[in-house]
Coordinates of C-alpha atoms in Angstrom, one line a residue:
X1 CA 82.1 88.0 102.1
X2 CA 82.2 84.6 104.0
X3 CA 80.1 84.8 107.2
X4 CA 81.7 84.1 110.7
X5 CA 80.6 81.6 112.6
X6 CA 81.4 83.2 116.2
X7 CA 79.6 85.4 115.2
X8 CA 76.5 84.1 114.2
X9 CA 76.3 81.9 116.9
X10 CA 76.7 85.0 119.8
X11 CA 74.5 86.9 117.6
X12 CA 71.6 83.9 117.9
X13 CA 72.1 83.0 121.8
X14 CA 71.5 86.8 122.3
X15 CA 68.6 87.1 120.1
X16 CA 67.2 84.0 121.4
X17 CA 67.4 84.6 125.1
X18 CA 65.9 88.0 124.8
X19 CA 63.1 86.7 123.0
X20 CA 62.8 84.0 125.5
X21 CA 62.5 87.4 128.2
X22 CA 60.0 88.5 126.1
X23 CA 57.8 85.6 126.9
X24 CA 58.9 85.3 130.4
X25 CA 57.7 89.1 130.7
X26 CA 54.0 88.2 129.8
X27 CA 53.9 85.2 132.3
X28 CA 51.0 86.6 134.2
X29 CA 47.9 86.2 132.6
X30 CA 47.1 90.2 133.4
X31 CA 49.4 91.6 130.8
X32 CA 46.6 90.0 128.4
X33 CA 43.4 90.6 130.1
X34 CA 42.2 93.9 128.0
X35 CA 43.2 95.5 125.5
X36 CA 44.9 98.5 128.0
X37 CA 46.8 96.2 129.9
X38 CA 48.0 94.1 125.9
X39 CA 49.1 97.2 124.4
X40 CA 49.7 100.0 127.0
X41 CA 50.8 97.9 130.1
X42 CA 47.7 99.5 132.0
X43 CA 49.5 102.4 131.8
X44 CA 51.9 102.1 134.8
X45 CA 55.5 102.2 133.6
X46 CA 58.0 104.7 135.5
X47 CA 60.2 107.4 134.0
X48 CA 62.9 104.7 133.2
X49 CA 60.9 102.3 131.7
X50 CA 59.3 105.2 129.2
X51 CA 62.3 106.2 128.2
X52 CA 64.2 103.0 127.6
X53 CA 60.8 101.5 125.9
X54 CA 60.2 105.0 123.5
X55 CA 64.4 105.2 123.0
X56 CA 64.1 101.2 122.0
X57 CA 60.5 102.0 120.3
X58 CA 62.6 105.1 118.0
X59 CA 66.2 104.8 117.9
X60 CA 65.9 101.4 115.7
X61 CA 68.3 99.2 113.2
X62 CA 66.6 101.5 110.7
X63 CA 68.3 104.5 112.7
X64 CA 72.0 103.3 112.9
X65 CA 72.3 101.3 109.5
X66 CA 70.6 104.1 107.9
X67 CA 72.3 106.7 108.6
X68 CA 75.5 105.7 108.4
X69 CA 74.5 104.4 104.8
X70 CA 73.2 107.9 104.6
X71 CA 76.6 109.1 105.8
X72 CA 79.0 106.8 103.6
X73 CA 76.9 107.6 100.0
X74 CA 75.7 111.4 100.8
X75 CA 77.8 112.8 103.3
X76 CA 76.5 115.0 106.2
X77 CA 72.8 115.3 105.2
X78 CA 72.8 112.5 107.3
X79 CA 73.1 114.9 110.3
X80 CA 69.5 115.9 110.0
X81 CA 68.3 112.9 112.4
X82 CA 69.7 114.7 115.0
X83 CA 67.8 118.4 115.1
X84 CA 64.3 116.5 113.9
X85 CA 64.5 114.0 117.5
X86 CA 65.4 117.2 119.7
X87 CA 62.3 119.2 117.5
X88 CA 60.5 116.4 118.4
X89 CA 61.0 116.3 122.1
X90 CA 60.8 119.7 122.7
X91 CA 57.3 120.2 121.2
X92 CA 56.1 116.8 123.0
X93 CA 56.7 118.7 126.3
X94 CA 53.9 120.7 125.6
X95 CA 51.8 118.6 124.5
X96 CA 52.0 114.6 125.3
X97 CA 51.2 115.4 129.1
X98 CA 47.7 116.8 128.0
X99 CA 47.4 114.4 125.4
X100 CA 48.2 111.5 128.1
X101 CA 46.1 113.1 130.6
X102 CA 42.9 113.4 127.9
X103 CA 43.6 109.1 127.1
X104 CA 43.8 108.3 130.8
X105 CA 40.5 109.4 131.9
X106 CA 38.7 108.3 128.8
X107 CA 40.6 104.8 128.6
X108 CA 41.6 105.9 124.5
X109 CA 45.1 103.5 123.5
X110 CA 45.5 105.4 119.9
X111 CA 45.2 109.0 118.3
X112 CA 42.5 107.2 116.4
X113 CA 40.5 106.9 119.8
X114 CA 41.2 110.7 120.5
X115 CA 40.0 111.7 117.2
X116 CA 36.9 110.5 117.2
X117 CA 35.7 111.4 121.0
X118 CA 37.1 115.0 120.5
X119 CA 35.8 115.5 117.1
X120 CA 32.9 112.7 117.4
X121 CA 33.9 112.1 114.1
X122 CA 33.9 107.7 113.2
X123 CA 35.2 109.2 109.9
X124 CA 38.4 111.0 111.0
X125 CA 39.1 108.5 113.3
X126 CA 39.0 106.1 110.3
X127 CA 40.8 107.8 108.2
X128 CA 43.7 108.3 110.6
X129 CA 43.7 104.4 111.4
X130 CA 44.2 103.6 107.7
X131 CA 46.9 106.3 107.4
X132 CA 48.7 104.9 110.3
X133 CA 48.2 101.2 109.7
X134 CA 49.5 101.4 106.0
X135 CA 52.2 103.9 106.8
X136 CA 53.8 101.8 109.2
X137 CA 54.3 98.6 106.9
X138 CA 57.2 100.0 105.3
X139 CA 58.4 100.9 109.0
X140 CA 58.5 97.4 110.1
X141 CA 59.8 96.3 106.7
X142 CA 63.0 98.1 107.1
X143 CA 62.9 96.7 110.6
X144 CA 62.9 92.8 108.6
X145 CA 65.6 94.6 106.6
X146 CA 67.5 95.4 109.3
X147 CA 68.0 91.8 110.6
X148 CA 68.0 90.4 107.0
X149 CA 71.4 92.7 106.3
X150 CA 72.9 91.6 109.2
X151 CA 72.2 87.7 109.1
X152 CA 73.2 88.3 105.6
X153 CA 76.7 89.8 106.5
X154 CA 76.8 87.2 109.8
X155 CA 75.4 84.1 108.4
X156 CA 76.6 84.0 104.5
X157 CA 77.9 80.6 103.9
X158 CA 76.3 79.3 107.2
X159 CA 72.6 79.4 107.0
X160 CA 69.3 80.3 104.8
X161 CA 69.2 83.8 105.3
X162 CA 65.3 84.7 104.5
X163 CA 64.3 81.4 106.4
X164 CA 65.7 82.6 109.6
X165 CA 64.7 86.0 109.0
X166 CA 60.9 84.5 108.4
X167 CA 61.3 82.5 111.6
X168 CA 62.8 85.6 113.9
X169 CA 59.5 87.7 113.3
X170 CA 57.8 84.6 113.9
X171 CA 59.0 84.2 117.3
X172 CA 58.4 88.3 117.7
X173 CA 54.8 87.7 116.5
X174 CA 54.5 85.2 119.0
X175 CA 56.1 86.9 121.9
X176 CA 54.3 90.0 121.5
X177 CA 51.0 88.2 120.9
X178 CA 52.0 86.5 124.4
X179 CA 53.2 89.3 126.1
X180 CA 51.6 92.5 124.8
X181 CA 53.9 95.7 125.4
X182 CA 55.7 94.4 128.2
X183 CA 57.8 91.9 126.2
X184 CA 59.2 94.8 124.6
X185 CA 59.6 97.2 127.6
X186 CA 61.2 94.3 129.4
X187 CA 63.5 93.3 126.8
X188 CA 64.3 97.3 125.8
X189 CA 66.3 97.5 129.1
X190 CA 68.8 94.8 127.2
X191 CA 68.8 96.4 124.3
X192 CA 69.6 99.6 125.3
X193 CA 72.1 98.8 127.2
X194 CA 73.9 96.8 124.1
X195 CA 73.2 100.5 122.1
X196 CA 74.6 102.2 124.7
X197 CA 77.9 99.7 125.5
X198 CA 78.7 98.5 122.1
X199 CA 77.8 101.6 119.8
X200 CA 79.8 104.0 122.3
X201 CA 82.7 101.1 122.2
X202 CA 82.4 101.5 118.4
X203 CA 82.6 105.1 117.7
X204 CA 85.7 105.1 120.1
X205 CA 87.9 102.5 118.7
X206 CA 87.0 102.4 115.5
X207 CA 88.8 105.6 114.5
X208 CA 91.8 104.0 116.5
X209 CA 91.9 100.9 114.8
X210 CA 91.9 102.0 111.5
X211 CA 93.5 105.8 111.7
X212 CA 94.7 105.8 115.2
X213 CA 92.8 108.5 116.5
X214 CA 89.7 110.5 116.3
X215 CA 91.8 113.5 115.0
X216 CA 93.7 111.7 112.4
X217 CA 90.2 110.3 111.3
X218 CA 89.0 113.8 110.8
X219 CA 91.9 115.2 109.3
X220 CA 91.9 112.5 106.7
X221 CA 88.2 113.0 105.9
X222 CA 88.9 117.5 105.1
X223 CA 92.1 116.4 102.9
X224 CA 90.6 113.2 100.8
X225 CA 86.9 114.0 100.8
X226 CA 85.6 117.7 102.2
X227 CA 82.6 117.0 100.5
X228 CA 81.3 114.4 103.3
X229 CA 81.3 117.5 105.9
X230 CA 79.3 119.8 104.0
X231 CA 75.2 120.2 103.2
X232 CA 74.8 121.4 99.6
X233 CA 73.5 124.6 99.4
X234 CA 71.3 123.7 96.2
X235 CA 70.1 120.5 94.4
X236 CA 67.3 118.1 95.6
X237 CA 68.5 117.2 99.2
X238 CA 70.1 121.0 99.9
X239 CA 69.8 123.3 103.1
X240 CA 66.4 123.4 102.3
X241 CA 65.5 119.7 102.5
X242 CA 67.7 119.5 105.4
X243 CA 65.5 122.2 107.4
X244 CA 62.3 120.8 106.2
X245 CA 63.1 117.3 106.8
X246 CA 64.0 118.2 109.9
X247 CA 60.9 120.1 111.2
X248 CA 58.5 118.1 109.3
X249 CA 59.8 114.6 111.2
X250 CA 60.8 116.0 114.3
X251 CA 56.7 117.1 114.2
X252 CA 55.9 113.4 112.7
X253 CA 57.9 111.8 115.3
X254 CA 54.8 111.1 118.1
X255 CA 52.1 110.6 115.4
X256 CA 53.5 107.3 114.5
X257 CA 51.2 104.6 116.3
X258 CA 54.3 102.7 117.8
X259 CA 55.5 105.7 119.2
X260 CA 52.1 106.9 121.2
X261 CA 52.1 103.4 122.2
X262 CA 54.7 104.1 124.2
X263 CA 53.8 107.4 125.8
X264 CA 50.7 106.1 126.6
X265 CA 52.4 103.2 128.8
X266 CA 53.5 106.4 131.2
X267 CA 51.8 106.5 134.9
X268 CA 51.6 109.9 135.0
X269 CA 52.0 112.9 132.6
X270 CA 55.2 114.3 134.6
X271 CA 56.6 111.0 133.3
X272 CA 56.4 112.4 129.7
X273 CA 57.8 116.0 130.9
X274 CA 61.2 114.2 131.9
X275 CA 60.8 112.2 129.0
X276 CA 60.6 115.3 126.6
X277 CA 63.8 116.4 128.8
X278 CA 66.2 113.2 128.8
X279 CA 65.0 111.3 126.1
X280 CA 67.6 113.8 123.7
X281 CA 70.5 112.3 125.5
X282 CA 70.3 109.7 123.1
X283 CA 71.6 111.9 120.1
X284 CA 75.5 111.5 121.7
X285 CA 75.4 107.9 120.1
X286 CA 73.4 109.4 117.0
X287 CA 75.7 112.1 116.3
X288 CA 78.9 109.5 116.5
X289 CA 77.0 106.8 114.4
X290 CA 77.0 109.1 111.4
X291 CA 80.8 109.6 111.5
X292 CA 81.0 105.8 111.4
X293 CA 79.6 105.9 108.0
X294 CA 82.4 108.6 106.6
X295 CA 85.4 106.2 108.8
X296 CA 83.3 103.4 106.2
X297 CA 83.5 105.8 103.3
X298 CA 87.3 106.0 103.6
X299 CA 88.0 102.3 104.7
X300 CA 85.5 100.3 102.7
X301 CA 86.7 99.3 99.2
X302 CA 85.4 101.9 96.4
X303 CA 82.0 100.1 95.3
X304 CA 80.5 98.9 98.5
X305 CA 77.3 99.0 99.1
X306 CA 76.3 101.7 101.5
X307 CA 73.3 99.8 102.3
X308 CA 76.2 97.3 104.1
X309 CA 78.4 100.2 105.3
X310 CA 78.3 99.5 109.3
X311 CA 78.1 96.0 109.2
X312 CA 81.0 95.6 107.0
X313 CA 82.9 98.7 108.7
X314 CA 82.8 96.1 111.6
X315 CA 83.2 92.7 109.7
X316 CA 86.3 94.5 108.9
X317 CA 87.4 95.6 112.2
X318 CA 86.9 93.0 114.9
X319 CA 87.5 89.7 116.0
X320 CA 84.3 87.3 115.6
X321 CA 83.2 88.2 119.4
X322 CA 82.7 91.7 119.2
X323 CA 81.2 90.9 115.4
X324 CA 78.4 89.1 117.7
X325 CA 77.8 91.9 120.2
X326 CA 77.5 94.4 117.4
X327 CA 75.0 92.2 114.9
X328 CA 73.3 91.3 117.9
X329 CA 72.7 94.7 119.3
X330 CA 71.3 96.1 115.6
X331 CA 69.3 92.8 115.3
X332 CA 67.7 93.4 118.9
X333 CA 67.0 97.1 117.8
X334 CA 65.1 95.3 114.8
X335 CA 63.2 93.4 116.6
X336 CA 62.0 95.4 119.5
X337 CA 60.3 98.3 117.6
X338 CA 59.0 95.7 115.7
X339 CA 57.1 94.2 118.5
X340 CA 55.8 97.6 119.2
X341 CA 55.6 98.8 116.0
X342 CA 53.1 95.6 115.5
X343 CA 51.4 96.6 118.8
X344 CA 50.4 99.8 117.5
X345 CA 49.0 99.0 114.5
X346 CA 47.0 96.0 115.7
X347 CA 45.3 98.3 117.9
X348 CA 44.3 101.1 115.2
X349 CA 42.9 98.5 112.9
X350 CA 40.9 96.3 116.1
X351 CA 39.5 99.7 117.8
X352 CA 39.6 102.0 115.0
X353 CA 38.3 99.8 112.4
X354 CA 36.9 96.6 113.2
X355 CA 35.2 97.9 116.4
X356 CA 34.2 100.9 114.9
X357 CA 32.3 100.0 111.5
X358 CA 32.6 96.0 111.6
X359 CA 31.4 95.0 115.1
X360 CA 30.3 98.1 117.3
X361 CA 28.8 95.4 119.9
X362 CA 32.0 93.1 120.2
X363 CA 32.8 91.8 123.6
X364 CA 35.9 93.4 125.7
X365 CA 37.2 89.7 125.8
X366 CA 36.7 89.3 121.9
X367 CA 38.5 92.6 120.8
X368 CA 41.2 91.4 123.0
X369 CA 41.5 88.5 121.0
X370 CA 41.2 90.6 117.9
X371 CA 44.2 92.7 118.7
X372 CA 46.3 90.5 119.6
X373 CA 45.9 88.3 117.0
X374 CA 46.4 90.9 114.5
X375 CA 50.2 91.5 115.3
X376 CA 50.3 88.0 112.7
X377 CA 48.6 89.8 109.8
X378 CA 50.6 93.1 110.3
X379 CA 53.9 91.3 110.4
X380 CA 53.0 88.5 108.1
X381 CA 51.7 91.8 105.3
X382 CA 55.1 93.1 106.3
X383 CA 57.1 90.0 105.2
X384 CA 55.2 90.1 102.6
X385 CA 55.6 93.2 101.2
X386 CA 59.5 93.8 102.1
X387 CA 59.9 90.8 100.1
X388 CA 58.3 91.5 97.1
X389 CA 59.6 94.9 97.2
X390 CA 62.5 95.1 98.7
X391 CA 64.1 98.1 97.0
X392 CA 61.0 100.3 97.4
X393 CA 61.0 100.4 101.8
X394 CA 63.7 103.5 102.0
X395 CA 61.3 105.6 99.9
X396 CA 58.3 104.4 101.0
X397 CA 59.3 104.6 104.8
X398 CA 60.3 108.9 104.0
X399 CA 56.8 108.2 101.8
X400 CA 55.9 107.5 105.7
X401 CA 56.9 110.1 107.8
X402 CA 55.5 112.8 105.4
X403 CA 52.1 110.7 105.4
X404 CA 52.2 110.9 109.0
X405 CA 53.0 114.7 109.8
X406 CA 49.3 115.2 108.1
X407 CA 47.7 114.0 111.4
X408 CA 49.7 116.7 113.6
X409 CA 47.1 119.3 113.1
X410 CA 44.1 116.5 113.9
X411 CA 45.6 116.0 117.1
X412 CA 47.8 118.3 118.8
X413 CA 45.6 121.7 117.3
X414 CA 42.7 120.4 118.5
X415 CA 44.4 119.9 122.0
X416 CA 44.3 123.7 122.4
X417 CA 42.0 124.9 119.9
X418 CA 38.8 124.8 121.2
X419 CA 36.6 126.0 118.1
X420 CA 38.7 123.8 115.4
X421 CA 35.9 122.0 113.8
X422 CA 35.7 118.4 112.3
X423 CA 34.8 119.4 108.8
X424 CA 38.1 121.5 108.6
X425 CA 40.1 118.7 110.2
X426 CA 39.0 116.2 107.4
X427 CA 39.2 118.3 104.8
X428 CA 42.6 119.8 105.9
X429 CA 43.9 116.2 106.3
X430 CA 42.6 114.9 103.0
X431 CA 44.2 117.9 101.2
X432 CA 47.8 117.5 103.0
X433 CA 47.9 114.3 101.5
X434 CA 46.9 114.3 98.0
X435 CA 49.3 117.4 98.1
X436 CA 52.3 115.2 99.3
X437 CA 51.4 112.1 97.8
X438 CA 51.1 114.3 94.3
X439 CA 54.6 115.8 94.7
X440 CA 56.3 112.3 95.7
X441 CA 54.6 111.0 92.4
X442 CA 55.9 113.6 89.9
X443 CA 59.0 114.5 91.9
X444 CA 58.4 118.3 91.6
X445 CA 59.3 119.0 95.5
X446 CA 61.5 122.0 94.5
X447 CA 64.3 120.4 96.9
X448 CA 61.9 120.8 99.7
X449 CA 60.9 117.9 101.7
X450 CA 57.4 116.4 100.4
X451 CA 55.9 116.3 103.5
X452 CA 56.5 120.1 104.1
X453 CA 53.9 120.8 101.1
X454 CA 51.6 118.8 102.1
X455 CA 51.4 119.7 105.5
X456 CA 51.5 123.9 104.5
X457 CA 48.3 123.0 102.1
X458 CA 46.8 121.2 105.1
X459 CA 47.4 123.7 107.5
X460 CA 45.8 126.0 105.1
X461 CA 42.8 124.5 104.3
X462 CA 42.3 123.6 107.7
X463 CA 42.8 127.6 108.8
X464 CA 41.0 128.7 105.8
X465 CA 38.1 126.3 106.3
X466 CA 37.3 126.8 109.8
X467 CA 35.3 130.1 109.9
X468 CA 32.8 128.6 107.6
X469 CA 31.6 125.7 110.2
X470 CA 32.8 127.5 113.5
X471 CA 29.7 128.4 114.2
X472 CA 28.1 124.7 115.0
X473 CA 31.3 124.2 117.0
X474 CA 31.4 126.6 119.7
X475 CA 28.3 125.3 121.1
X476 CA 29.3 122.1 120.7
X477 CA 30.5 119.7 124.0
X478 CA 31.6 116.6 124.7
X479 CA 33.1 114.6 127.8
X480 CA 36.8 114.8 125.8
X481 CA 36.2 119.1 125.3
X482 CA 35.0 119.1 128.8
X483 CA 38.4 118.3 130.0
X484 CA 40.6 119.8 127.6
X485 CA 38.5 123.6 127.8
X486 CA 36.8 123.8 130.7
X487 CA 38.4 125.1 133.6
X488 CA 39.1 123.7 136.7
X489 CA 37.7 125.4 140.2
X490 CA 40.6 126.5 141.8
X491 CA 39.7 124.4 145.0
X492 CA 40.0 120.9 143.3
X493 CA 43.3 122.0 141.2
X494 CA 45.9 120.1 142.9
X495 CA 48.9 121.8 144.7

């Protein structure tokens, strides 16, 4: 299809003047004076700030394209993004305050940090810097992907589609090399508010335009194709994937290094608690999104690519104005995790790695530099990679979140588990993910989700494993186990 021009240009001034915010949000020359106040904001943002920047940091292109390409080719399986986020919040509440609380006393910016001060372990902390470094490539891949599809369905005809897409994470490199985590924050208020306006303005007159009401959309859907609004009860993506898929990402969600990036930005822990509490409101667009991609299934010509499904469920709806609002809105909800997405990982590999086994005695001043710089090398590896595989991100990014979910017990166990021991933590983390990187390879997942097995065989080794190194550990202490275990004289509790 023929690009329009309306919309490409509304689409561009959008993009342009948020990244242009972006910058402006970094003006003062603190946002880049350490490496707490580059990639956590020094760890002062408010309740509305924490939820706009962690709703902008998780609810990304990846989210609405996704799943109502999910929708369109495999019906409501798509439907499991909604009980994994509201998994995922409900557990947090128990646990990101003490996790926030442990990082701002100690001045830790990753789970990597936490790691090795609770477990004094370089080791574990390394190895959960690689995991998260090279399991967020793909992540930020599908975020190039994401703006790629929709210059692609904007721009055909008008422009060189991979050369703007090169120079639009160019100018996010820059702006978040610039700005650190408040570019993003900052420009997450816009976005949001696009998600908000023009995905609610979507849902509702869509099914108006094209069947003239909600009900008449639904009723169309049970006569011409029941099959969209059922789970299958067997093959490889049944009930049973749907429920372990669910747990296992909802578990996942706040182990990725772009997500604790923004829970660490919080001021205080209660900021987190109403977080856990609110942050679920965001599931009323998710929930509509997906039925977008069954109103696609039935309006689309038979053949489309569900990869396209939204963006050409709106090509064909609207005028070239609201085209521009829409593509803008899913190319600014590329962009922005990217930023943060790139935040995070520059800050495993510069503390975690670098600082930890390259340059133990580098300068405050120099690691700065370090991280920030490295948001070029993780987005450049990104362009990289998405371009020379292209059809592998989708896989690779679920690859991802079962990779991820092997850290969970590392991190949020040890939180409450005084006597969980370092040697068990390893070992229990190595296991969970040769087991899952062994069922992705030879497919035999038993129409469970891969991460589920990995993270059982983890969980086991680790529980298994324990008793024969627990004794070292309960005499052991440290400043991070002093906090977590040791209690607090009722006289300098607070009230």
């Amino acid at each position: 299809m023929q690009g329009n021009l309306t919309a490409l240009l509304i689409t561009s001034f959008i993009v342009l003047s948020v990244v242009l915010i972006g910058f402006i949000a970094g003006r003062d020359k603190s946002s880049r004076s350490s490496v707490e106040e580059w990639s956590v904001g020094g760890r002062r943002f408010g309740p509305l700030l924490v939820w706009l920047l962690v709703g902008a940091d998780l609810y990304t292109a990846y989210t609405f394209l996704g799943l109502t390409s999910t929708a369109f080719a495999a019906g409501s399986i798509a439907f499991f993004a909604i009980p994994y986020t509201i998994i995922a919040f409900f557990v947090s509440y128990f646990y990101l305050p003490k996790l926030w609380e442990v990082s701002k006393k100690h001045k830790l910016t990753t789970l990597a940090d936490y790691a090795k001060g609770r477990f004094d372990s370089r080791f574990l902390s390394l190895l959960i810097a690689i995991v998260g470094v090279f399991m967020l490539i793909p992540y930020i891949d599908l975020q190039l992907a994401g703006i790629q599809d929709t210059l692609t369905v904007a721009g055909t005809g008008y422009i060189n589609i991979k050369f703007v897409v090169i120079i639009s994470f160019l100018l996010v490199a820059l702006y978040t090399f610039f700005s650190g985590i408040k570019g993003p924050a900052y420009t997450a208020v816009i976005k949001d508010i696009l998600v908000w306006v023009i995905m609610l303005f979507l849902v509702v007159s869509i099914p108006i335009i094209h069947f003239g009401s909600w009900g008449s959309m639904i009723n169309k859907i049970v006569v011409e194709s029941p099959e969209l609004l059922t789970i299958p009860t067997t093959g490889p993506k049944g009930i049973p994937w749907f429920l372990t898929a669910s747990l296992v990402s909802g578990l996942a969600l706040f182990m990725w290094a772009h997500a604790v990036t923004g829970v660490f930005t919080a001021k205080n822990a209660d900021v987190l608690r109403k977080n856990a509490i609110y942050l679920p409101f965001y599931n009323i667009v998710l929930i509509l999104v997906v039925f977008l991609g069954f109103a696609a299934y039935i309006v689309l010509p038979e053949g489309s690519d569900p990869r396209f499904a939204l963006l050409h469920l709106i090509q064909m709806s609207y005028g070239g104005v609201v085209q521009g609002l829409a593509y803008s809105t899913i190319a600014l909800a590329s962009l922005i995790p990217c930023s943060i997405m790139a935040i995070g990982a520059s800050n495993l590999f510069a503390n975690n790695i670098y600082r930890d086994f390259i340059d133990p005695n580098v300068k405050p001043a120099k690691l700065t530099m370090i991280t920030r710089s490295m948001v070029f090398v993780v987005i450049g590896l990104a362009l990289i990679f998405g371009m020379l595989f292209p059809t592998a991100l989708v896989s690779l990014q679920l690859l991802g979140v079962s990779g991820m979910v092997q850290i969970f017990p590392a991190i949020v166990f040890s939180l409450f588990w005084r006597n969980q021991t370092k040697e068990a933590t390893i070992i229990g983390l190595l296991v969970g993910l040769t087991v899952t990187f062994t069922v992705y390879a030879t497919g035999n997942s038993f129409g469970i989700y891969e991460g589920f097995w990995g993270l059982l065989a983890n969980i086991l080794a680790l529980f298994i494993l324990n008793p024969l190194f627990v004794k070292k550990a309960k005499n052991k202490t440290n400043p991070i186990m002093d906090q977590l275990f040791t209690k607090q004289p009722v006289s300098d509790k607070k009230i």
